[in-house]
Short mmCIF file of C-alpha atoms in Angstrom, two decimals:
data_model
loop_
_atom_site.label_atom_id
_atom_site.label_comp_id
_atom_site.label_asym_id
_atom_site.label_seq_id
_atom_site.Cartn_x
_atom_site.Cartn_y
_atom_site.Cartn_z
CA MET Q 12 0.00 0.00 0.00
CA THR Q 13 2.80 2.25 0.74
CA LYS Q 14 4.45 1.60 -2.57
CA VAL Q 15 1.18 2.23 -4.45
CA GLY Q 16 0.55 5.54 -2.66
CA SER Q 17 3.99 6.84 -3.45
CA ASN Q 18 3.52 6.04 -7.13
CA ARG Q 19 0.27 8.01 -7.17
CA ARG Q 20 1.97 11.01 -5.64
CA ARG Q 21 4.71 10.87 -8.29
CA ARG Q 22 2.14 10.80 -11.10
CA ARG Q 23 0.30 13.84 -9.67
CA LEU Q 24 3.61 15.77 -9.43
CA LYS Q 25 4.46 14.94 -13.07
CA LYS Q 26 1.02 16.18 -14.19
CA ARG Q 27 1.46 19.46 -12.34
CA MET Q 28 4.92 19.98 -13.85
CA ALA Q 29 3.56 19.25 -17.31
CA MET Q 30 0.81 21.84 -16.83
CA ALA Q 31 3.37 24.45 -15.75
CA LEU Q 32 5.56 23.94 -18.86
CA PRO Q 33 4.75 25.95 -22.06
CA LEU Q 34 2.81 24.25 -24.78
CA SER Q 35 5.01 23.02 -27.57
CA LEU Q 36 2.28 21.32 -29.51
CA PRO Q 37 0.73 23.14 -32.49
CA LEU Q 38 -2.54 24.84 -31.74
CA PRO Q 39 -5.67 24.43 -33.74
CA PRO Q 40 -6.11 27.03 -36.56
CA ARG Q 41 -9.23 28.59 -35.06
CA ILE Q 42 -7.46 29.24 -31.69
CA SER Q 43 -4.28 30.59 -33.34
CA LYS Q 44 -6.31 33.19 -35.31
CA VAL Q 45 -7.96 34.43 -32.13
CA ILE Q 46 -4.61 34.75 -30.40
CA GLU Q 47 -3.11 36.57 -33.43
CA VAL Q 48 -5.93 39.10 -33.53
CA ASN Q 49 -5.84 39.85 -29.81
CA LYS Q 50 -2.12 39.69 -29.22
CA ASN Q 51 -1.86 43.51 -28.79
CA VAL Q 52 -4.65 43.65 -26.23
CA GLU Q 53 -3.29 44.23 -22.76
CA ILE Q 54 -5.15 42.48 -19.98
CA PRO Q 55 -4.73 44.38 -16.74
CA ILE Q 56 -3.45 42.16 -13.99
CA PRO Q 57 -4.34 43.45 -10.56
CA ASP Q 58 -0.96 42.88 -9.13
CA SER Q 59 0.39 44.84 -6.18
CA SER Q 60 3.75 45.53 -7.91
CA THR Q 61 2.10 47.02 -11.02
CA ARG Q 62 -0.06 49.27 -8.86
CA ALA Q 63 3.04 50.55 -7.12
CA ILE Q 64 4.69 51.30 -10.48
CA GLU Q 65 1.62 53.23 -11.68
CA ASP Q 66 1.52 55.22 -8.46
CA ASN Q 67 5.17 56.16 -8.89
CA ARG Q 68 4.54 57.25 -12.49
CA SER Q 69 1.60 59.46 -11.51
CA ASP Q 70 3.63 61.04 -8.71
CA THR Q 71 6.45 61.83 -11.16
CA GLN Q 72 4.03 63.44 -13.66
CA ILE Q 73 2.47 65.59 -10.93
CA SER Q 74 5.88 66.76 -9.75
CA GLN Q 75 6.92 67.65 -13.33
CA GLU Q 76 3.69 69.57 -13.94
CA SER Q 77 4.11 71.48 -10.70
CA SER Q 78 7.71 72.36 -11.57
CA ASN Q 79 6.58 73.58 -15.01
CA ASN Q 80 3.87 75.69 -13.39
CA ILE Q 81 6.43 77.20 -11.03
CA SER Q 82 8.79 78.00 -13.91
CA ASN Q 83 5.92 79.54 -15.89
CA ASP Q 84 4.93 81.66 -12.92
CA GLU Q 85 8.51 82.84 -12.47
CA TRP Q 86 8.73 83.68 -16.19
CA LEU Q 87 5.52 85.70 -16.06
CA ILE Q 88 6.71 87.47 -12.93
CA SER Q 89 9.98 88.36 -14.68
CA VAL Q 90 8.00 89.76 -17.62
CA LYS Q 91 5.75 91.71 -15.28
CA ASN Q 92 8.60 93.20 -13.26
CA TYR Q 93 10.96 93.83 -16.20
CA ASP Q 94 12.51 97.27 -16.09
CA ASP Q 95 14.76 98.42 -18.93
CA LYS Q 96 17.36 100.43 -17.10
CA THR Q 97 19.81 100.43 -19.98
CA VAL Q 98 20.40 103.98 -21.16
CA LYS Q 99 20.54 104.36 -24.93
CA PRO Q 100 23.61 106.30 -26.10
CA GLN Q 101 22.83 109.81 -27.27
CA ILE Q 102 25.31 109.65 -30.17
CA GLN Q 103 24.74 106.42 -32.07
CA ARG Q 104 25.91 104.79 -35.25
CA ILE Q 105 24.12 105.18 -38.56
CA PRO Q 106 21.47 102.44 -38.90
CA SER Q 107 22.63 99.71 -41.25
CA LEU Q 108 19.45 100.10 -43.29
CA LEU Q 109 20.65 103.54 -44.42
CA ARG Q 110 24.39 102.93 -44.60
CA GLU Q 111 24.01 99.92 -46.90
CA LYS Q 112 22.64 102.10 -49.72
CA GLN Q 113 25.45 102.74 -52.18
CA SER Q 114 24.15 106.14 -53.32
CA ASN Q 115 24.24 107.54 -49.76
CA LYS Q 116 27.37 105.93 -48.29
CA LYS Q 117 29.56 109.03 -48.62
CA CYS Q 118 27.03 111.20 -46.81
CA TYR Q 119 27.78 109.72 -43.37
CA ASP Q 120 31.59 109.92 -43.18
CA PRO Q 121 33.64 113.09 -42.52
CA LEU Q 122 35.71 114.56 -45.33
CA VAL Q 123 38.23 116.79 -43.52
CA VAL Q 124 37.79 116.65 -39.73
CA SER Q 125 36.77 113.86 -37.35
CA ILE Q 126 34.97 114.61 -34.08
CA GLY Q 127 34.48 111.91 -31.47
CA PRO Q 128 35.70 108.30 -31.35
CA TYR Q 129 33.81 106.78 -34.29
CA HIS Q 130 36.12 108.13 -37.03
CA HIS Q 131 39.18 108.93 -34.92
CA GLY Q 132 42.24 107.37 -36.58
CA LYS Q 133 40.08 105.61 -39.17
CA GLN Q 134 41.87 104.04 -42.11
CA LEU Q 135 40.54 105.55 -45.33
CA ASP Q 136 41.89 106.09 -48.80
CA SER Q 137 45.06 108.13 -49.12
CA HIS Q 138 43.33 111.39 -50.06
CA HIS Q 139 40.80 111.41 -47.20
CA GLU Q 140 43.34 110.07 -44.72
CA LYS Q 141 45.68 112.93 -45.59
CA GLN Q 142 42.96 115.51 -44.96
CA LEU Q 143 41.88 113.96 -41.65
CA ASP Q 144 45.49 113.75 -40.43
CA ALA Q 145 46.13 117.36 -41.39
CA PHE Q 146 43.16 118.66 -39.41
CA GLU Q 147 44.02 116.33 -36.52
CA LYS Q 148 47.41 118.03 -36.26
CA LEU Q 149 45.68 121.40 -36.43
CA LYS Q 150 43.70 120.71 -33.25
CA ILE Q 151 46.72 121.24 -30.95
CA PRO Q 152 47.47 124.86 -32.00
CA ILE Q 153 43.73 125.59 -32.05
CA ALA Q 154 43.45 124.37 -28.43
CA GLN Q 155 46.24 126.80 -27.56
CA LYS Q 156 44.39 129.66 -29.28
CA PHE Q 157 41.23 128.73 -27.41
CA TRP Q 158 43.09 128.83 -24.10
CA HIS Q 159 44.53 132.29 -24.87
CA ALA Q 160 41.07 133.57 -25.82
CA CYS Q 161 39.48 132.55 -22.50
CA GLU Q 162 38.03 135.47 -20.54
CA ASN Q 163 38.98 134.02 -17.17
CA LYS Q 164 42.74 133.76 -16.87
CA VAL Q 165 43.03 130.13 -15.87
CA SER Q 166 45.65 127.53 -16.57
CA ILE Q 167 45.16 125.02 -19.33
CA GLU Q 168 45.47 122.27 -16.71
CA GLN Q 169 42.32 123.52 -14.99
CA ILE Q 170 40.41 123.49 -18.27
CA TYR Q 171 41.53 119.95 -19.04
CA GLU Q 172 40.66 118.71 -15.54
CA ALA Q 173 37.15 120.16 -15.92
CA VAL Q 174 36.72 118.26 -19.19
CA ALA Q 175 38.17 115.07 -17.66
CA ARG Q 176 35.60 115.18 -14.88
CA GLU Q 177 32.91 114.86 -17.56
CA GLY Q 178 34.76 111.97 -19.20
CA ASN Q 179 32.69 109.16 -17.73
CA SER Q 180 29.33 110.73 -18.59
CA ALA Q 181 30.59 111.75 -22.05
CA ARG Q 182 31.81 108.22 -22.75
CA GLU Q 183 28.30 106.90 -22.06
CA CYS Q 184 27.02 109.02 -24.95
CA TYR Q 185 28.80 106.77 -27.47
CA GLU Q 186 28.27 103.13 -28.35
CA GLU Q 187 31.99 102.46 -28.45
CA GLY Q 188 35.33 104.18 -27.97
CA PRO Q 189 38.47 104.18 -25.83
CA THR Q 190 38.08 103.90 -22.06
CA ASP Q 191 41.47 105.25 -21.00
CA GLU Q 192 42.90 108.75 -20.72
CA SER Q 193 43.06 109.10 -24.51
CA PHE Q 194 39.27 109.61 -24.58
CA ASN Q 195 39.52 112.69 -22.32
CA LYS Q 196 42.31 114.12 -24.50
CA MET Q 197 40.20 113.56 -27.60
CA MET Q 198 37.17 115.29 -26.02
CA PHE Q 199 39.33 118.25 -24.96
CA LEU Q 200 40.90 118.81 -28.40
CA ASP Q 201 37.63 118.26 -30.31
CA ALA Q 202 35.62 120.62 -28.10
CA CYS Q 203 38.29 123.33 -28.39
CA PHE Q 204 38.26 122.92 -32.17
CA VAL Q 205 34.47 123.17 -32.46
CA LEU Q 206 34.10 126.28 -30.29
CA HIS Q 207 37.11 128.08 -31.76
CA PHE Q 208 35.93 127.31 -35.29
CA MET Q 209 32.55 128.84 -34.46
CA SER Q 210 34.14 131.98 -33.05
CA VAL Q 211 36.36 132.35 -36.13
CA PHE Q 212 33.42 131.81 -38.43
CA GLU Q 213 31.50 134.47 -36.52
CA THR Q 214 34.18 137.08 -37.22
CA GLU Q 215 33.74 138.34 -40.74
CA SER Q 216 37.34 139.56 -41.06
CA ASN Q 217 38.78 136.17 -40.15
CA TYR Q 218 36.31 134.51 -42.48
CA SER Q 219 37.40 136.66 -45.40
CA ASN Q 220 41.18 136.67 -45.12
CA GLY Q 221 41.80 133.55 -43.03
CA THR Q 222 44.54 135.09 -40.89
CA ASP Q 223 43.49 133.37 -37.67
CA MET Q 224 43.24 129.77 -38.84
CA LYS Q 225 45.83 128.88 -41.45
CA ASN Q 226 45.09 126.27 -44.05
CA PRO Q 227 46.76 123.02 -42.94
CA LEU Q 228 46.67 121.46 -46.39
CA GLY Q 229 48.90 123.98 -48.12
CA PRO Q 230 49.49 127.74 -48.16
CA LEU Q 231 48.34 128.08 -51.77
CA LEU Q 232 44.78 127.00 -51.00
CA PRO Q 233 42.61 129.54 -49.15
CA TRP Q 234 41.11 128.49 -45.82
CA SER Q 235 37.65 129.57 -46.95
CA SER Q 236 37.61 126.72 -49.48
CA TYR Q 237 37.44 124.23 -46.60
CA LEU Q 238 34.87 126.04 -44.47
CA THR Q 239 31.97 124.35 -46.21
CA PHE Q 240 33.50 120.91 -45.72
CA VAL Q 241 34.18 121.55 -42.02
CA CYS Q 242 30.61 122.72 -41.46
CA ARG Q 243 29.34 119.68 -43.34
CA ASP Q 244 31.36 117.37 -41.08
CA LEU Q 245 30.14 119.07 -37.89
CA PHE Q 246 26.54 118.08 -38.70
CA LEU Q 247 27.14 114.34 -39.21
CA LEU Q 248 25.51 111.97 -36.73
CA GLU Q 249 28.66 109.91 -36.10
CA ASN Q 250 30.77 113.08 -35.86
CA GLN Q 251 29.12 114.71 -32.84
CA ILE Q 252 30.43 115.78 -29.45
CA PRO Q 253 28.20 115.86 -26.35
CA SER Q 254 26.81 119.30 -25.56
CA GLN Q 255 27.81 118.90 -21.90
CA VAL Q 256 31.49 118.97 -22.93
CA LEU Q 257 30.91 122.17 -24.92
CA LYS Q 258 29.17 123.74 -21.92
CA VAL Q 259 32.21 123.06 -19.72
CA LEU Q 260 34.53 124.93 -22.10
CA MET Q 261 32.00 127.72 -22.64
CA LYS Q 262 32.25 128.59 -18.94
CA PHE Q 263 35.96 129.34 -19.36
CA ARG Q 264 35.68 131.02 -22.78
CA PHE Q 265 32.88 133.51 -22.10
CA LYS Q 266 31.82 135.72 -19.23
CA ASN Q 267 28.37 134.15 -19.02
CA GLU Q 268 26.52 131.26 -20.56
CA SER Q 269 24.32 133.44 -22.77
CA GLU Q 270 27.32 134.58 -24.83
CA GLY Q 271 28.28 131.00 -25.64
CA THR Q 272 24.69 130.12 -26.46
CA MET Q 273 24.47 133.13 -28.77
CA LEU Q 274 27.67 132.03 -30.53
CA ILE Q 275 26.21 128.60 -31.29
CA GLN Q 276 22.88 130.16 -32.30
CA ASN Q 277 24.50 132.52 -34.80
CA PHE Q 278 26.60 129.70 -36.21
CA LEU Q 279 23.52 127.55 -36.76
CA ASP Q 280 21.64 130.45 -38.36
CA LYS Q 281 24.43 131.00 -40.87
CA MET Q 282 25.27 127.41 -41.65
CA THR Q 283 21.88 125.70 -41.75
CA THR Q 284 21.04 127.42 -45.03
CA ILE Q 285 18.64 124.63 -45.87
CA MET Q 286 15.90 126.98 -44.69
CA PRO Q 287 16.85 130.49 -45.93
CA PRO Q 288 15.53 133.56 -44.11
CA GLN Q 289 12.19 135.00 -45.03
CA GLU Q 290 12.23 137.43 -47.93
CA ARG Q 291 11.22 141.04 -47.41
CA THR Q 292 8.30 141.67 -49.73
CA HIS Q 293 6.11 144.70 -50.30
CA THR Q 294 3.11 142.68 -49.11
CA ASN Q 295 4.64 142.12 -45.70
CA ALA Q 296 5.57 145.79 -45.44
CA VAL Q 297 2.00 146.86 -46.31
CA LYS Q 298 0.64 144.42 -43.71
CA LYS Q 299 2.83 145.93 -41.00
CA VAL Q 300 1.76 149.48 -41.95
CA VAL Q 301 -1.93 148.52 -41.87
CA GLN Q 302 -1.46 146.79 -38.51
CA ARG Q 303 0.14 149.91 -37.05
CA MET Q 304 -2.65 152.11 -38.44
CA MET Q 305 -5.32 149.81 -37.00
CA GLY Q 306 -3.57 149.73 -33.63
CA CYS Q 307 -2.83 146.00 -33.85
CA SER Q 308 0.27 144.50 -32.37
CA VAL Q 309 2.96 143.79 -34.91
CA GLN Q 310 4.55 140.38 -34.67
CA LYS Q 311 8.20 140.76 -33.92
CA LYS Q 312 10.92 138.70 -35.49
CA GLU Q 313 10.89 135.22 -34.07
CA GLU Q 314 13.45 134.84 -31.34
CA ARG Q 315 14.82 131.35 -31.54
CA LYS Q 316 16.72 130.47 -28.40
CA ILE Q 317 18.44 127.14 -28.17
CA ASN Q 318 18.46 125.11 -24.99
CA MET Q 319 21.78 123.38 -24.41
CA ASP Q 320 20.36 121.39 -21.49
CA GLU Q 321 17.67 119.64 -23.54
CA CYS Q 322 19.71 119.10 -26.73
CA HIS Q 323 22.38 116.40 -26.85
CA HIS Q 324 24.61 117.68 -29.67
CA LEU Q 325 24.79 120.08 -32.62
CA LEU Q 326 22.71 117.90 -34.94
CA HIS Q 327 19.98 117.79 -32.30
CA LEU Q 328 20.07 121.60 -32.15
CA VAL Q 329 19.71 121.80 -35.93
CA ARG Q 330 16.68 119.55 -35.83
CA GLU Q 331 15.01 121.58 -33.08
CA GLN Q 332 15.62 124.72 -35.11
CA LEU Q 333 14.04 123.24 -38.23
CA ILE Q 334 10.90 121.86 -36.57
CA GLY Q 335 10.36 124.56 -33.95
CA SER Q 336 7.02 126.37 -34.03
CA SER Q 337 5.94 129.70 -32.69
CA PRO Q 338 2.96 130.14 -30.34
CA GLU Q 339 0.89 131.50 -33.21
CA ASP Q 340 1.43 128.31 -35.17
CA LYS Q 341 0.44 126.17 -32.18
CA ASN Q 342 -2.79 128.14 -31.67
CA GLU Q 343 -3.59 127.86 -35.35
CA LYS Q 344 -3.04 124.10 -35.26
CA LYS Q 345 -5.40 123.85 -32.31
CA SER Q 346 -8.11 125.75 -34.18
CA VAL Q 347 -7.66 123.55 -37.25
CA LYS Q 348 -8.03 120.44 -35.10
CA CYS Q 349 -11.25 121.85 -33.61
CA LEU Q 350 -12.67 122.45 -37.08
CA LEU Q 351 -11.74 118.95 -38.17
CA TYR Q 352 -13.39 117.55 -35.06
CA LEU Q 353 -16.61 119.43 -35.85
CA ASP Q 354 -16.40 118.13 -39.41
CA GLN Q 355 -16.20 114.59 -38.06
CA LEU Q 356 -19.25 115.20 -35.88
CA VAL Q 357 -21.25 116.44 -38.86
CA GLY Q 358 -20.22 113.55 -41.08
CA SER Q 359 -20.57 110.82 -38.50
CA SER Q 360 -21.79 108.10 -40.84
CA PRO Q 361 -19.52 105.06 -41.21
CA GLU Q 362 -19.38 105.47 -44.99
CA TYR Q 363 -18.23 109.06 -44.58
CA LYS Q 364 -15.51 108.15 -42.11
CA LYS Q 365 -14.30 105.26 -44.19
CA GLU Q 366 -14.15 107.40 -47.29
CA LYS Q 367 -12.42 110.26 -45.50
CA LYS Q 368 -9.43 108.24 -44.38
CA TRP Q 369 -8.31 107.50 -47.94
CA TYR Q 370 -6.08 109.95 -49.78
CA SER Q 371 -3.42 109.83 -52.48
CA TYR Q 372 -0.30 111.84 -53.18
CA HIS Q 373 -0.13 114.24 -56.10
CA SER Q 374 2.81 115.93 -57.77
CA VAL Q 375 3.15 119.68 -58.19
CA THR Q 376 2.09 119.47 -61.83
CA GLU Q 377 -1.05 117.50 -60.96
CA LEU Q 378 -1.97 119.89 -58.17
CA LYS Q 379 -1.45 122.86 -60.46
CA SER Q 380 -3.81 121.36 -63.04
CA ALA Q 381 -6.40 120.99 -60.24
CA GLY Q 382 -6.24 124.72 -59.49
CA ILE Q 383 -3.87 124.59 -56.50
CA HIS Q 384 -1.27 127.34 -56.33
CA PHE Q 385 1.93 127.44 -54.27
CA ARG Q 386 3.51 130.09 -52.14
CA PRO Q 387 6.34 130.22 -49.54
CA SER Q 388 5.48 130.15 -45.86
CA GLN Q 389 6.24 132.91 -43.38
CA THR Q 390 8.52 130.76 -41.21
CA ASN Q 391 11.56 128.56 -41.75
CA HIS Q 392 10.08 125.44 -40.16
CA VAL Q 393 9.46 122.18 -41.99
CA THR Q 394 6.22 121.80 -40.04
CA ASP Q 395 4.79 125.03 -41.47
CA VAL Q 396 2.86 123.36 -44.29
CA LYS Q 397 -0.70 124.59 -44.83
CA PHE Q 398 -3.48 124.28 -47.38
CA LYS Q 399 -6.45 126.56 -47.92
CA SER Q 400 -9.24 125.85 -50.37
CA HIS Q 401 -11.01 128.78 -52.04
CA LEU Q 402 -14.09 129.00 -54.23
CA PHE Q 403 -12.46 127.80 -57.45
CA SER Q 404 -8.84 127.32 -56.39
CA GLY Q 405 -6.56 126.34 -53.52
CA THR Q 406 -3.28 127.49 -51.98
CA LEU Q 407 -0.55 125.19 -50.65
CA THR Q 408 2.00 126.91 -48.41
CA LEU Q 409 5.44 125.32 -48.12
CA PRO Q 410 8.63 126.40 -46.33
CA ARG Q 411 11.47 127.71 -48.47
CA ILE Q 412 14.44 125.39 -48.87
CA MET Q 413 17.87 126.05 -50.35
CA VAL Q 414 19.43 122.99 -51.97
CA ASP Q 415 23.20 122.67 -52.46
CA ASP Q 416 25.91 120.04 -52.00
CA THR Q 417 25.45 119.94 -48.21
CA THR Q 418 21.67 119.43 -48.27
CA LYS Q 419 21.74 115.70 -48.91
CA PRO Q 420 24.20 114.82 -46.07
CA LEU Q 421 22.34 117.05 -43.63
CA LEU Q 422 18.88 115.63 -44.38
CA LEU Q 423 20.14 112.04 -44.36
CA ASN Q 424 21.89 112.44 -41.00
CA LEU Q 425 18.81 114.10 -39.53
CA ALA Q 426 16.73 111.17 -40.78
CA ALA Q 427 19.25 108.70 -39.34
CA TYR Q 428 19.08 110.48 -35.99
CA GLU Q 429 15.29 110.06 -35.95
CA MET Q 430 15.62 106.35 -36.76
CA CYS Q 431 18.05 105.62 -33.91
CA PRO Q 432 16.68 103.84 -30.81
CA GLY Q 433 16.15 106.36 -28.05
CA GLY Q 434 16.12 109.25 -30.53
CA PRO Q 435 13.30 111.74 -31.15
CA SER Q 436 9.79 110.46 -30.56
CA ASP Q 437 8.50 111.74 -33.91
CA PHE Q 438 9.59 111.47 -37.55
CA ARG Q 439 9.03 115.07 -38.62
CA ILE Q 440 12.15 115.47 -40.75
CA MET Q 441 11.58 112.15 -42.50
CA SER Q 442 7.91 113.03 -43.02
CA TYR Q 443 8.94 116.33 -44.62
CA ILE Q 444 11.42 114.56 -46.91
CA CYS Q 445 8.74 112.08 -48.01
CA LEU Q 446 6.28 114.93 -48.57
CA MET Q 447 8.72 116.76 -50.85
CA ASN Q 448 9.42 113.51 -52.69
CA SER Q 449 5.70 113.04 -53.33
CA LEU Q 450 5.45 116.58 -54.69
CA ILE Q 451 8.55 116.37 -56.89
CA ASP Q 452 8.52 113.73 -59.63
CA HIS Q 453 10.06 115.49 -62.61
CA ALA Q 454 11.97 118.61 -63.53
CA ASP Q 455 8.71 120.45 -64.27
CA ASP Q 456 7.75 120.15 -60.60
CA VAL Q 457 11.07 121.67 -59.55
CA LYS Q 458 10.64 124.45 -62.10
CA GLU Q 459 7.22 125.39 -60.71
CA LEU Q 460 8.50 125.48 -57.11
CA ARG Q 461 11.48 127.58 -58.22
CA ARG Q 462 9.16 129.98 -59.97
CA LYS Q 463 7.18 130.36 -56.74
CA ARG Q 464 10.49 130.94 -54.83
CA ILE Q 465 9.96 127.89 -52.63
CA LEU Q 466 13.02 126.06 -53.95
CA VAL Q 467 16.41 127.74 -54.33
CA ASN Q 468 18.45 125.47 -56.58
CA ASN Q 469 22.18 125.84 -55.96
CA LEU Q 470 22.85 122.21 -56.85
CA GLY Q 471 22.60 122.04 -60.63
CA SER Q 472 19.84 121.21 -63.05
CA ASP Q 473 16.23 120.62 -62.12
CA ASP Q 474 16.59 116.94 -63.00
CA GLU Q 475 19.41 116.57 -60.46
CA LEU Q 476 17.32 118.18 -57.74
CA ALA Q 477 14.35 115.92 -58.48
CA GLN Q 478 16.64 112.89 -58.35
CA LEU Q 479 18.09 114.14 -55.05
CA PHE Q 480 14.78 113.92 -53.20
CA ASN Q 481 14.04 110.54 -54.76
CA GLU Q 482 17.37 109.17 -53.48
CA ILE Q 483 17.04 110.67 -50.00
CA SER Q 484 13.51 109.39 -49.39
CA ASN Q 485 14.32 105.82 -50.44
CA GLY Q 486 14.07 103.62 -47.34
CA LEU Q 487 12.84 106.31 -44.95
CA VAL Q 488 9.91 105.88 -42.57
CA PHE Q 489 7.34 108.67 -42.38
CA ASP Q 490 4.59 109.42 -39.91
CA PRO Q 491 1.25 109.12 -41.75
CA LYS Q 492 -0.45 111.35 -39.18
CA GLU Q 493 1.99 114.24 -39.64
CA TYR Q 494 0.35 115.58 -42.82
CA GLU Q 495 -2.87 113.55 -42.71
CA ASP Q 496 -5.15 116.57 -42.30
CA LEU Q 497 -3.31 118.38 -45.08
CA MET Q 498 -3.63 115.47 -47.49
CA LEU Q 499 -7.31 115.00 -46.69
CA GLN Q 500 -8.01 118.64 -47.51
CA ILE Q 501 -6.07 118.39 -50.78
CA GLN Q 502 -7.87 115.17 -51.67
CA LYS Q 503 -11.24 116.78 -50.98
CA HIS Q 504 -10.32 119.69 -53.24
CA CYS Q 505 -9.16 117.41 -56.07
CA GLU Q 506 -12.37 115.37 -55.86
CA SER Q 507 -14.50 118.50 -56.41
CA LYS Q 508 -15.41 118.34 -60.10
CA ALA Q 509 -16.53 121.98 -60.21
CA LYS Q 510 -13.20 123.29 -58.89
CA VAL Q 511 -11.17 121.05 -61.17
CA TRP Q 512 -13.29 121.99 -64.19
CA MET Q 513 -12.89 125.71 -63.49
CA ALA Q 514 -9.16 125.25 -63.02
CA GLU Q 515 -8.84 123.41 -66.33
CA CYS Q 516 -10.95 126.04 -68.07
CA ILE Q 517 -8.82 128.87 -66.72
CA HIS Q 518 -5.60 127.00 -67.53
CA ASP Q 519 -6.65 126.18 -71.10
CA HIS Q 520 -8.34 129.42 -72.12
CA PHE Q 521 -7.04 132.14 -69.78
CA SER Q 522 -3.42 131.17 -69.14
CA SER Q 523 -2.29 134.24 -71.10
CA PRO Q 524 -3.22 137.75 -69.89
CA TRP Q 525 -4.07 138.71 -73.48
CA ALA Q 526 -6.62 135.92 -73.67
CA PHE Q 527 -8.18 137.15 -70.43
CA LEU Q 528 -8.33 140.72 -71.75
CA ALA Q 529 -9.91 139.47 -74.98
CA PHE Q 530 -12.51 137.60 -72.91
CA LEU Q 531 -13.30 140.76 -70.94
CA GLY Q 532 -13.55 142.70 -74.21
CA ALA Q 533 -15.98 140.15 -75.63
CA ILE Q 534 -18.11 140.33 -72.47
CA PHE Q 535 -18.11 144.11 -72.69
CA VAL Q 536 -19.15 144.07 -76.38
CA ILE Q 537 -21.97 141.63 -75.61
CA PHE Q 538 -23.12 143.88 -72.78
CA LEU Q 539 -23.13 146.98 -75.02
CA THR Q 540 -25.00 145.06 -77.73
CA ALA Q 541 -27.65 143.99 -75.23
CA VAL Q 542 -28.05 147.57 -73.98
CA GLN Q 543 -28.33 148.91 -77.53
CA THR Q 544 -30.93 146.29 -78.42
CA TYR Q 545 -32.94 147.12 -75.31
CA PHE Q 546 -33.10 150.83 -76.10
CA ALA Q 547 -33.84 150.13 -79.77
CA VAL Q 548 -36.84 147.96 -78.88
CA PHE Q 549 -38.25 149.93 -75.94
CA SER Q 550 -37.29 153.45 -77.02
CA HIS Q 551 -40.93 154.33 -77.96
#
């Protein structure tokens, strides 16, 4: 019995082991198809180890999401609390967008004298390098002349120490430059050159014979031949010196600050000939006489006072002088805005507003054919542009501008100054350049503006002047709101068929004074014929 029981236990153990081993026998086809279809189906096994793994995975995902939320919150907080404390340099480089244009490359580099660190010791071609080196050597004797001309008898060491104390703040005005003592020496020599050149230019005798400042490029060439080039270089954006350095030297050179300010003011008035002074006409004289007879106050000559504290350099002063407006102009602009606001209230329909915002640019020839005449403004500001529509005509008032070889560099550097980060908040000079480009397309447009004494062409032919504005305006950004009201008024005038028809009729049939006199004679003959017929019929 014992042997039989042990055999049974062995058989049971073999059966269990056989059940635990994998099946090696081929399965039936129907079962193999079911297994093949459902082989990717995962059957969850409620095991304790798998539950632990899933719990660990969920905990890891939650921790990652929380860390991402924290990083996002920190990023948003950094955006919210961001404060740009970096001070933009006041004297910056020319934007690459403008310097890359081949036709304007020469308008940004000095020809004879370098001021500041940007072009100091710059390697140029042999001719320009010779001129820059010659004027660089001239700065030392000019600094000596400036020291001798100082009102307060002080040592030259005291003057240099005063400039050196402004070295750190002056260095922050540039994007790059030396950081050692050579920067202070450069500021001292450049500031002495600029102020002494202005004082020499102010004296008519020194300007005519050149006895004070000798020509460094050769005794045979007169100094006056280089005055224009020096003045051109002093108004380049990359060739500026901070006004605070000039103010330090002005305290030693003059008795009070007003004398130094007047020197710079007179220099700017003489050299910024882009806007020539107002012409004395008989009409203005008659207006003044009538105003005196009527007891009205006569407007005095505009006193333009520069502010050295608010302006950063000479080019900034030139810009303020060109865009400055008198109180009368500001009041007139306010009244125009009030009238436009009332016009908007009257035409408050959506179709009216949508139609009013559209306008197109017209050339001088096109505006003339629409009955719009041109005349020079009473001020020398680029912002003094007005339009007035009459019964059958219109009048566009523009500031007078004198164009010569220095006009293109000056306008381009003013435009570059407006494009610099941290520069002026408006684009008034660029808007004026784009306005003139829209008015001038061909030589006939230049001829008409010359005839109206708005343009003074000292450059060459009318074709060259028209091409000048086309080259300058290429790539510039203008403010569409600067002349928006003006353009809307011109567009409204040009869309009036009655005014355009009358203008065309006058231009075609009465352009000659003899044709107008013949028309008056014909009207007079018709009138006499009608009177004669009336008395012949009703005489009895």
